[in-house]
PDB file of C-alpha atoms in Angstrom:
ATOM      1  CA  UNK A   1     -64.167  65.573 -43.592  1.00  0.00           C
ATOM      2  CA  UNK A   2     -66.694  63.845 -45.115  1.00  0.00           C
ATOM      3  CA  UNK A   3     -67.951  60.229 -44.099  1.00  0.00           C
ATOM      4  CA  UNK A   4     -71.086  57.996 -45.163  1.00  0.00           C
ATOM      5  CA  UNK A   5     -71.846  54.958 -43.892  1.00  0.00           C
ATOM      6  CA  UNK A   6     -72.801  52.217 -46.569  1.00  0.00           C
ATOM      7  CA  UNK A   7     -75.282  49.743 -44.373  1.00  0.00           C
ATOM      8  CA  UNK A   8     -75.084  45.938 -45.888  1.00  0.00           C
ATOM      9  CA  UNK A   9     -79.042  44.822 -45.273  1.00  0.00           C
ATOM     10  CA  UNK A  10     -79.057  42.181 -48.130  1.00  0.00           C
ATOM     11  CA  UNK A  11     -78.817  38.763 -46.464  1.00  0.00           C
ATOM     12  CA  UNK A  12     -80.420  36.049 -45.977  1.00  0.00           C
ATOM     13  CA  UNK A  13     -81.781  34.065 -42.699  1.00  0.00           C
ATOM     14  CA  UNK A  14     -81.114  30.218 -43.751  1.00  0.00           C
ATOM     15  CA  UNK A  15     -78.567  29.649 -40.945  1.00  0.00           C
ATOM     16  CA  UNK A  16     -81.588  31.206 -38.183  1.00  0.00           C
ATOM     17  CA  UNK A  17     -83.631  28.533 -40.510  1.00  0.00           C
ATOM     18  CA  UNK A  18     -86.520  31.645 -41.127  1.00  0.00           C
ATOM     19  CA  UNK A  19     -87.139  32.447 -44.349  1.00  0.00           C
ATOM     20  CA  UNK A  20     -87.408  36.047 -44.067  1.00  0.00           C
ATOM     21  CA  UNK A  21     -83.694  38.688 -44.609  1.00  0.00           C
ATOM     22  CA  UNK A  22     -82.693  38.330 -40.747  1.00  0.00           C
ATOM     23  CA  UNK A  23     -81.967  42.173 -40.211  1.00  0.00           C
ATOM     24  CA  UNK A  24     -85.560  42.645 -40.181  1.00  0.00           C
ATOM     25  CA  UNK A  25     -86.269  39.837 -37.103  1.00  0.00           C
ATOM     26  CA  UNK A  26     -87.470  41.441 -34.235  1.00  0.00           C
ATOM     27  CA  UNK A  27     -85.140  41.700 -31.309  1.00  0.00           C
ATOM     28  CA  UNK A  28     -86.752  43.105 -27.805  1.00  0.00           C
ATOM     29  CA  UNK A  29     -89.316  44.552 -29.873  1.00  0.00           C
ATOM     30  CA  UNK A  30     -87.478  46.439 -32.446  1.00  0.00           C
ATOM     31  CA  UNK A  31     -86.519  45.173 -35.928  1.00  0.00           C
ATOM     32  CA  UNK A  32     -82.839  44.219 -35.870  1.00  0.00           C
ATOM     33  CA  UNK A  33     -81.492  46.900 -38.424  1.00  0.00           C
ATOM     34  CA  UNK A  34     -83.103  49.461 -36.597  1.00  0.00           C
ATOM     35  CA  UNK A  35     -80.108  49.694 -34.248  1.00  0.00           C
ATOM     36  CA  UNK A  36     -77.183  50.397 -36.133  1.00  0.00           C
ATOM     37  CA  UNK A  37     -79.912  52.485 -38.459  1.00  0.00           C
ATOM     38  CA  UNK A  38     -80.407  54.689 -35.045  1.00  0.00           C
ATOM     39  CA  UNK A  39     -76.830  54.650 -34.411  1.00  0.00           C
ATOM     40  CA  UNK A  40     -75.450  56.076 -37.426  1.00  0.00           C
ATOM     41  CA  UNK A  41     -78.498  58.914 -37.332  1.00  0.00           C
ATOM     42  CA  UNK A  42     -77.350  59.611 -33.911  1.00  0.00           C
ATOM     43  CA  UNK A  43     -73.551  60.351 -34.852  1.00  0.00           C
ATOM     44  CA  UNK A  44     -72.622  63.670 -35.702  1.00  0.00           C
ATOM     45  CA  UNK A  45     -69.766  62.483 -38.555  1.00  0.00           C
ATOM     46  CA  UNK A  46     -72.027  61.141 -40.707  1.00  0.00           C
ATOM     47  CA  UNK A  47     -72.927  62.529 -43.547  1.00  0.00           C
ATOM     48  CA  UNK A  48     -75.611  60.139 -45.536  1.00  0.00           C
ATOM     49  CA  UNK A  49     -75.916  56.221 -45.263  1.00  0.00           C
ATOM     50  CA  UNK A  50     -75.951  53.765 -48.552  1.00  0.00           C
ATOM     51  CA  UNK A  51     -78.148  50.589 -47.692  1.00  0.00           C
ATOM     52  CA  UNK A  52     -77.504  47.380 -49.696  1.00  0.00           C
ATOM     53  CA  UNK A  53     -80.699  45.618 -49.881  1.00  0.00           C
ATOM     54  CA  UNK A  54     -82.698  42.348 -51.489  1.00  0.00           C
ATOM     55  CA  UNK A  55     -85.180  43.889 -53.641  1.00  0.00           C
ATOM     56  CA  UNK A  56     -87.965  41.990 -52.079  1.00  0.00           C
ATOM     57  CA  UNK A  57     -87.233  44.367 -49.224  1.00  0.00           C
ATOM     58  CA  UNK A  58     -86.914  47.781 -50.569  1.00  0.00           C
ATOM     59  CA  UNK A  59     -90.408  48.690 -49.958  1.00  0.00           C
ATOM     60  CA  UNK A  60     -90.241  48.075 -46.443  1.00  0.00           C
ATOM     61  CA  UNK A  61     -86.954  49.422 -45.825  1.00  0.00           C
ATOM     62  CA  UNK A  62     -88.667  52.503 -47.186  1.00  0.00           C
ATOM     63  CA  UNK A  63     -90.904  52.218 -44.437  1.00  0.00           C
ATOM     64  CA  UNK A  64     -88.867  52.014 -41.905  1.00  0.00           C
ATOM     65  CA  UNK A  65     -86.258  55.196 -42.660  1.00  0.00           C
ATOM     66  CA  UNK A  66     -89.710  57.187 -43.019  1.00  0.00           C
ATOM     67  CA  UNK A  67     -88.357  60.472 -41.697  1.00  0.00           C
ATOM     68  CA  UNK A  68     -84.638  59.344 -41.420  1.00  0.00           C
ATOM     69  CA  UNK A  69     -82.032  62.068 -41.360  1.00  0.00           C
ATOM     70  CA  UNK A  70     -79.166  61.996 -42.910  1.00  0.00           C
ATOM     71  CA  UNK A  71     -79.761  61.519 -45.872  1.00  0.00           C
ATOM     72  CA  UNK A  72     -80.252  58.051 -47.084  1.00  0.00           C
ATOM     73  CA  UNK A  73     -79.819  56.136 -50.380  1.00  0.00           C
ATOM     74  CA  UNK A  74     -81.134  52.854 -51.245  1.00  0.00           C
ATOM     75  CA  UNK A  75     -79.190  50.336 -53.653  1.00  0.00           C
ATOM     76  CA  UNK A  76     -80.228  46.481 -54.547  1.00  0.00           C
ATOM     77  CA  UNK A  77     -77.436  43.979 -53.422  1.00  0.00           C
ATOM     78  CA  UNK A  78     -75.462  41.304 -55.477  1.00  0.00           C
ATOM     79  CA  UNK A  79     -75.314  37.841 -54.579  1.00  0.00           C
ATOM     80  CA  UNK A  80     -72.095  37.886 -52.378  1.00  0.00           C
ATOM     81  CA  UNK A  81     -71.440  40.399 -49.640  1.00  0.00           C
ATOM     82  CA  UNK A  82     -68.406  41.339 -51.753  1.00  0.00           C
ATOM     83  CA  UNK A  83     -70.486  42.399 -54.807  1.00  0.00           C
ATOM     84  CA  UNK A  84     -72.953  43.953 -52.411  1.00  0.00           C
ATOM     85  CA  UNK A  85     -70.135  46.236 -50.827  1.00  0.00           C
ATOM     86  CA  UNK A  86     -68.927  46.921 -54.413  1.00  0.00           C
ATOM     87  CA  UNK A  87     -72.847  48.111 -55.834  1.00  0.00           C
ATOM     88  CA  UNK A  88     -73.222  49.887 -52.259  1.00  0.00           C
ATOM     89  CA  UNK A  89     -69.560  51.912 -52.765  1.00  0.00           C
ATOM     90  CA  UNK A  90     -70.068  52.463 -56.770  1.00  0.00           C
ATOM     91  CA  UNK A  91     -73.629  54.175 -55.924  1.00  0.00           C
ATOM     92  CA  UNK A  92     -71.348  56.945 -53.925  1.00  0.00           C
ATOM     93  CA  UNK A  93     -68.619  56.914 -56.623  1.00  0.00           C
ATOM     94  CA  UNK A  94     -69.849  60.209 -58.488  1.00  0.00           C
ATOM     95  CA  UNK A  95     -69.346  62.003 -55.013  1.00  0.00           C
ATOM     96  CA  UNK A  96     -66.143  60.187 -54.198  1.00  0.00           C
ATOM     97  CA  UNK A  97     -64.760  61.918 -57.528  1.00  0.00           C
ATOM     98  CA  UNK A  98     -66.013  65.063 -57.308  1.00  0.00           C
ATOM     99  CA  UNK A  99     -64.260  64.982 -53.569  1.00  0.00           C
ATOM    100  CA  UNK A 100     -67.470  65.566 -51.824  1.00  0.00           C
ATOM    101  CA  UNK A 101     -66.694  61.760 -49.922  1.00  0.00           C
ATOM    102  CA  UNK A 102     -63.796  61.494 -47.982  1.00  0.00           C
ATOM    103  CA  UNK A 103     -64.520  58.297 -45.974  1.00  0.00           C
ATOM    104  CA  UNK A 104     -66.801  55.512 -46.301  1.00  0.00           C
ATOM    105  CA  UNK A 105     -67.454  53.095 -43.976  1.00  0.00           C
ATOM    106  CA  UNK A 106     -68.889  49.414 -44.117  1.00  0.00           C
ATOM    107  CA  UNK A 107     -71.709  47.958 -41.616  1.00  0.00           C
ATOM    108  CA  UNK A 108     -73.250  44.959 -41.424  1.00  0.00           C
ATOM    109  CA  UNK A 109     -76.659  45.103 -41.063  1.00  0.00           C
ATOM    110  CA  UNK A 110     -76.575  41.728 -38.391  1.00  0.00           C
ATOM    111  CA  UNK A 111     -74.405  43.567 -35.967  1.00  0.00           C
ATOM    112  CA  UNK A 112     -77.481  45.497 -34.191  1.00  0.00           C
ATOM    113  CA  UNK A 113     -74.965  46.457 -31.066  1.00  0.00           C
ATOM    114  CA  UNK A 114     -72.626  49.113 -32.758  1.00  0.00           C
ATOM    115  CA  UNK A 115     -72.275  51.992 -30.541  1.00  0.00           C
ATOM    116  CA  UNK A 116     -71.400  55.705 -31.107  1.00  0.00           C
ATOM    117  CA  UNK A 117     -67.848  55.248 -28.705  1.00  0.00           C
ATOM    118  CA  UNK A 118     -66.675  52.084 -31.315  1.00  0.00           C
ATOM    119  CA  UNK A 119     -67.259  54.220 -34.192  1.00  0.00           C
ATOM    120  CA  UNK A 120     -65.709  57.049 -33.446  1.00  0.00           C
ATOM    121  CA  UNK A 121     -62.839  55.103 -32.052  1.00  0.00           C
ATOM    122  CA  UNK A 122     -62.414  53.471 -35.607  1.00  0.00           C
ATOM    123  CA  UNK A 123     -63.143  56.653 -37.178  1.00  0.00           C
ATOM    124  CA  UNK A 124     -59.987  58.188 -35.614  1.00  0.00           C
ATOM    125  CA  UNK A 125     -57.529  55.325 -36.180  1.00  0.00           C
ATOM    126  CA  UNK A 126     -58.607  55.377 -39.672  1.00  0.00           C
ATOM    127  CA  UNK A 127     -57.375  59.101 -39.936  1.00  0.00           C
ATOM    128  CA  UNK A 128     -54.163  58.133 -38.811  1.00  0.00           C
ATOM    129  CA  UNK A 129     -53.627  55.281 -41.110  1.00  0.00           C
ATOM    130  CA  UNK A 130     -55.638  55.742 -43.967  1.00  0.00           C
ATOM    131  CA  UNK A 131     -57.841  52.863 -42.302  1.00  0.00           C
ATOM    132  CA  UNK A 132     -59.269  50.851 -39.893  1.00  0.00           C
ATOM    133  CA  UNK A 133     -61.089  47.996 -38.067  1.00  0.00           C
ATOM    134  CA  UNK A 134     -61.724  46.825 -34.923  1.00  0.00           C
ATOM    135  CA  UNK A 135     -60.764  43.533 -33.875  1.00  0.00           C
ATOM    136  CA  UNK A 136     -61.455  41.335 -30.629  1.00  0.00           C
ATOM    137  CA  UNK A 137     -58.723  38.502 -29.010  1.00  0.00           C
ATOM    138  CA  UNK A 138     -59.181  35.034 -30.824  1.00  0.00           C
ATOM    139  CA  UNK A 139     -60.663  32.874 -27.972  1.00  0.00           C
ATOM    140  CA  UNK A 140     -59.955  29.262 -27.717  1.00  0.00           C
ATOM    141  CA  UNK A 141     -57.625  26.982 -29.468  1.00  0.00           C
ATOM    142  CA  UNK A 142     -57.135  27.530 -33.658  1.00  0.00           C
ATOM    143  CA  UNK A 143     -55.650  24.272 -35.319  1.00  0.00           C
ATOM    144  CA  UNK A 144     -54.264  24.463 -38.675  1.00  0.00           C
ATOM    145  CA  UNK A 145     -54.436  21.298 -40.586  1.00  0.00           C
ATOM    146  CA  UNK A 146     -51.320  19.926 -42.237  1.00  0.00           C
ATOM    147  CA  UNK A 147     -50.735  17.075 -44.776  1.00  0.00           C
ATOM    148  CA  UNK A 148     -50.080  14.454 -42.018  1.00  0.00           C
ATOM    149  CA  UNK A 149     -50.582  16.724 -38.677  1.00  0.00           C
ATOM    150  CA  UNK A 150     -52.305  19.286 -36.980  1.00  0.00           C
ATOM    151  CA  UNK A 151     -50.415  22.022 -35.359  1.00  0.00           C
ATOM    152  CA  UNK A 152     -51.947  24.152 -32.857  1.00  0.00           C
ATOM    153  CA  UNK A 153     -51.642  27.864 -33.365  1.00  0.00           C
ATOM    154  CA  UNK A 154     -50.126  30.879 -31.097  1.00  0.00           C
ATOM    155  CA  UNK A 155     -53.647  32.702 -31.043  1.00  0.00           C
ATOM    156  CA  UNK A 156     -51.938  35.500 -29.051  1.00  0.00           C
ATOM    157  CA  UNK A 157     -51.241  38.072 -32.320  1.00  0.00           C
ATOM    158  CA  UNK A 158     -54.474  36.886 -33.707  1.00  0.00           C
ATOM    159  CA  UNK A 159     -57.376  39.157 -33.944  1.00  0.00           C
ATOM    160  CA  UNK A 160     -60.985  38.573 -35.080  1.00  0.00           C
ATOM    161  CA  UNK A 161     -62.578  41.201 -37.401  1.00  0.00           C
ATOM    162  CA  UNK A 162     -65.875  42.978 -36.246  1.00  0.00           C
ATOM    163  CA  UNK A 163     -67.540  45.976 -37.999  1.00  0.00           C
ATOM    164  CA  UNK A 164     -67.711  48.854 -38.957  1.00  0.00           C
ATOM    165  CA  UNK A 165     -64.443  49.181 -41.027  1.00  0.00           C
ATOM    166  CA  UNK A 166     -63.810  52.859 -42.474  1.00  0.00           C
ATOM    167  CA  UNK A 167     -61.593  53.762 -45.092  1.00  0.00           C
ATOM    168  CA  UNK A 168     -60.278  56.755 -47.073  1.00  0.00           C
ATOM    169  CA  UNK A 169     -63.163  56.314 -50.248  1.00  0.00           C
ATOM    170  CA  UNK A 170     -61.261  57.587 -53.379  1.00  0.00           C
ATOM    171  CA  UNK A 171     -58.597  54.490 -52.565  1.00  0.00           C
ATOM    172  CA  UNK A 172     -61.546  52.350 -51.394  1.00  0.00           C
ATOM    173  CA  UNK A 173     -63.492  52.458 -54.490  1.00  0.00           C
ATOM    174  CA  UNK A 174     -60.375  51.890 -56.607  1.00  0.00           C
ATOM    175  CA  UNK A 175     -59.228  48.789 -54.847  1.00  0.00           C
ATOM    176  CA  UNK A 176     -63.472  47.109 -55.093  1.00  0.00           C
ATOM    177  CA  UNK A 177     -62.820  48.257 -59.020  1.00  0.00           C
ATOM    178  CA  UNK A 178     -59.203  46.335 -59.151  1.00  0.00           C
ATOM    179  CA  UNK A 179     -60.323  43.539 -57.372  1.00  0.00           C
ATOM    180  CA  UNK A 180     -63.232  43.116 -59.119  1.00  0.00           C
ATOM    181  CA  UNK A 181     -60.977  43.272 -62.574  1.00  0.00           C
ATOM    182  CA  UNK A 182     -58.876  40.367 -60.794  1.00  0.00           C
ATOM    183  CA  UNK A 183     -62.273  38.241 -59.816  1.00  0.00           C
ATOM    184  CA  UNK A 184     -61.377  39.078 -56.088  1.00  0.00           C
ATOM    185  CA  UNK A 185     -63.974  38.370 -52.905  1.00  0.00           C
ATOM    186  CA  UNK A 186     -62.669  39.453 -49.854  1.00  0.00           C
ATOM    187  CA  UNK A 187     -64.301  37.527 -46.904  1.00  0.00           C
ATOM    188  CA  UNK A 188     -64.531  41.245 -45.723  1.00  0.00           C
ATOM    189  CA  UNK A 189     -63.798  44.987 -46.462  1.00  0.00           C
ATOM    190  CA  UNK A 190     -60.160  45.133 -45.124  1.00  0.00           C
ATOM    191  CA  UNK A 191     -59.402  41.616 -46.875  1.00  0.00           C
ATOM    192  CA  UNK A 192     -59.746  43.890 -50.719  1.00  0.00           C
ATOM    193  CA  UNK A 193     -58.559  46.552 -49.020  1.00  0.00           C
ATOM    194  CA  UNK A 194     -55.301  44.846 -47.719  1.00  0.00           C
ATOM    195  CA  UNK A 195     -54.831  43.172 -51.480  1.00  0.00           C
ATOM    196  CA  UNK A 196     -55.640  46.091 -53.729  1.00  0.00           C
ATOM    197  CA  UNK A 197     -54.981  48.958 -52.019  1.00  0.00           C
ATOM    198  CA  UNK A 198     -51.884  50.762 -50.035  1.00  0.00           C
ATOM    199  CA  UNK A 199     -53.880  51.896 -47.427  1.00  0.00           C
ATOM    200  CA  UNK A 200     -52.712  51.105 -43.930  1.00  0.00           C
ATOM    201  CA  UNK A 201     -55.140  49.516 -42.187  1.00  0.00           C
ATOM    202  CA  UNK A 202     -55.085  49.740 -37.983  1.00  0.00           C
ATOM    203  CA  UNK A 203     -56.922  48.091 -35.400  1.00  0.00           C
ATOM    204  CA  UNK A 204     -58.833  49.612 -32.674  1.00  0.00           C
ATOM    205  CA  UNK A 205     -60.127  47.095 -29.817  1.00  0.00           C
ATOM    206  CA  UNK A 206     -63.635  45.621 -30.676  1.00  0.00           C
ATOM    207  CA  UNK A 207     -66.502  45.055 -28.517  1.00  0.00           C
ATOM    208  CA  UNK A 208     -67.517  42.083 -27.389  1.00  0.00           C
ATOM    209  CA  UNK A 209     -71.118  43.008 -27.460  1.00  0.00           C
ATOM    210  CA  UNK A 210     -70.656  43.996 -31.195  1.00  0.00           C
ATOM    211  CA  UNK A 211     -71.824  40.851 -32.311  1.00  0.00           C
ATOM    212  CA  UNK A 212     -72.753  39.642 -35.239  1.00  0.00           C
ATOM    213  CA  UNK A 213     -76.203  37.469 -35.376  1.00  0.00           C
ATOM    214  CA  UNK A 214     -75.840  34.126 -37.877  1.00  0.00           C
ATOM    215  CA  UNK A 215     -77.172  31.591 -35.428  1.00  0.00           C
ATOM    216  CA  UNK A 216     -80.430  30.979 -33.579  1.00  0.00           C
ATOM    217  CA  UNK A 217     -78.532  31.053 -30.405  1.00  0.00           C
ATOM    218  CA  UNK A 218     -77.230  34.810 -31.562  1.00  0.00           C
ATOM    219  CA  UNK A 219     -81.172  35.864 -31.710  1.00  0.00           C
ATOM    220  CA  UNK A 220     -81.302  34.932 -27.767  1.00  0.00           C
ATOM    221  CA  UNK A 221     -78.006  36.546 -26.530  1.00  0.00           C
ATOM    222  CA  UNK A 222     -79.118  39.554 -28.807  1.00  0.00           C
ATOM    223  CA  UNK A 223     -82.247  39.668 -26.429  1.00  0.00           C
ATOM    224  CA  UNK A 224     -80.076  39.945 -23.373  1.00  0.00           C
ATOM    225  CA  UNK A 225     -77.727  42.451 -24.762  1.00  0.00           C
ATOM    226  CA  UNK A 226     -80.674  44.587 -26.188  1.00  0.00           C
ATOM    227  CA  UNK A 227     -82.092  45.678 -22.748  1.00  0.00           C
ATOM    228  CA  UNK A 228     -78.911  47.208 -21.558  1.00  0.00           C
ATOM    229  CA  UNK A 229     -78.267  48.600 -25.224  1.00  0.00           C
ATOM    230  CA  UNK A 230     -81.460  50.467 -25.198  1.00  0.00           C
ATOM    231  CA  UNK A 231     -81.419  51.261 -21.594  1.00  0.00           C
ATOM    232  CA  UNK A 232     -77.995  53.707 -22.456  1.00  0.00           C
ATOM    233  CA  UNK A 233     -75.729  51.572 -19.564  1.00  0.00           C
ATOM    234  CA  UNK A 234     -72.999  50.836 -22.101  1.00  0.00           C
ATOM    235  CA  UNK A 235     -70.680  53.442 -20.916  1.00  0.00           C
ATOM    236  CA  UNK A 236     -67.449  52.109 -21.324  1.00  0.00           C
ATOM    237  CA  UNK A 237     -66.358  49.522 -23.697  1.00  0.00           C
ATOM    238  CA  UNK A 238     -64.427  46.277 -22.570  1.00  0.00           C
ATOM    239  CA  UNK A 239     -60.799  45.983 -24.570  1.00  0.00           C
ATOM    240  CA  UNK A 240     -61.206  43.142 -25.456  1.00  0.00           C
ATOM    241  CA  UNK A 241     -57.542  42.219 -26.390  1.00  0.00           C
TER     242      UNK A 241
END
């Protein structure tokens, strides 16, 4: 098997109201991205990591994977995540026909906390059905809105998406390429995947700790999750279902 990781780095930080791409904000000392970054270097299934980047950033991302193993290729971003998955997949497309990429799997770059046990847990489901995300409980009450009424929602098959999502790549690629023929954006990877493909897709219980920073509130919870993170005590993963 073969597996890269493509790392999505190209945001922005207008909902953390800073100016500068928010996977470069310092959390307990360390830059944000550097987390996942040292994650994926860590895991022994991966074969070479695609980050999506602004191109006001590419010469400090360069920096900052000085000495980075696997191997590591840098590609500018589009405007939309979508079109920034799509650039980050078609930069391993030569390799994905020539059979030297098996798997690919999608990161975001905002999700510092994803650890080694979570991916290989997705890694594995994603062998058995082609692909695979994992997915926390929807908490609290959903509502869906109706012409005259609002009808409250059975939240208990409901399941909120986290990264990474892996997938097999030749099928992958093909549905990004279909879906971009079609003037498709998936709110995520699974989303085109689920629409243009007929890969399976299973779910593998999320973390609760995998979380993804958007809000200034995120940036402080980050700092309380980063001490245990870095300290190694995340031993066993919470279900989460």
């Amino acid at each position: 098997m073969s597996l890269w990781v493509v790392l999505l780095a190209g945001g922005r930080g207008e909902r953390l109201r800073r100016e500068v791409n928010k996977v470069y904000l310092p959390i307990a000392g360390r830059e944000m991205l550097e987390y996942s970054l040292d994650t994926f270097r860590r895991s022994e299934i991966v074969d070479g990591l695609v980050v999506v980047v602004r191109p006001d950033d590419t010469e400090h991302l360069f920096e900052l994977l000085a000495g980075t193993a696997p191997p590591v290729r840098i590609v500018e971003g589009g405007p939309t995540r979508h079109q920034s998955e799509r650039l980050g997949l078609e930069a391993l497309s030569g390799d994905v026909n020539r059979g030297e990429v098996e798997w690919i799997g999608i990161h975001d770059g905002a999700r510092p906390f994803i650890t080694l046990d979570l991916f290989r847990a997705v890694v594995e489901e994603a062998h058995h059905q082609g692909g695979a995300v994992p997915a926390l409980a929807s908490s609290g009450p959903l509502y869906q809105r109706q012409e005259d009424a609002v009808e409250l929602l059975d939240t208990r098959a409901l399941r909120r998406a986290q990264t990474p999502q892996v997938f097999r790549a030749r099928e992958l690629l093909e549905g990004y390429r279909r879906a971009d023929e079609a003037g498709f954006e998936g709110v995520d990877t699974a989303e085109t995947v689920e629409r243009f493909t007929d890969l399976r897709v299973g779910l593998v219980p999320g973390d609760p700790r995998n979380i993804k920073i958007t809000f200034v509130e995120d940036v402080l919870e980050a700092e309380d999750l980063a001490a245990g993170f870095r300290a190694g005590r995340w031993v066993e993963r919470d279900a989460g279902w």
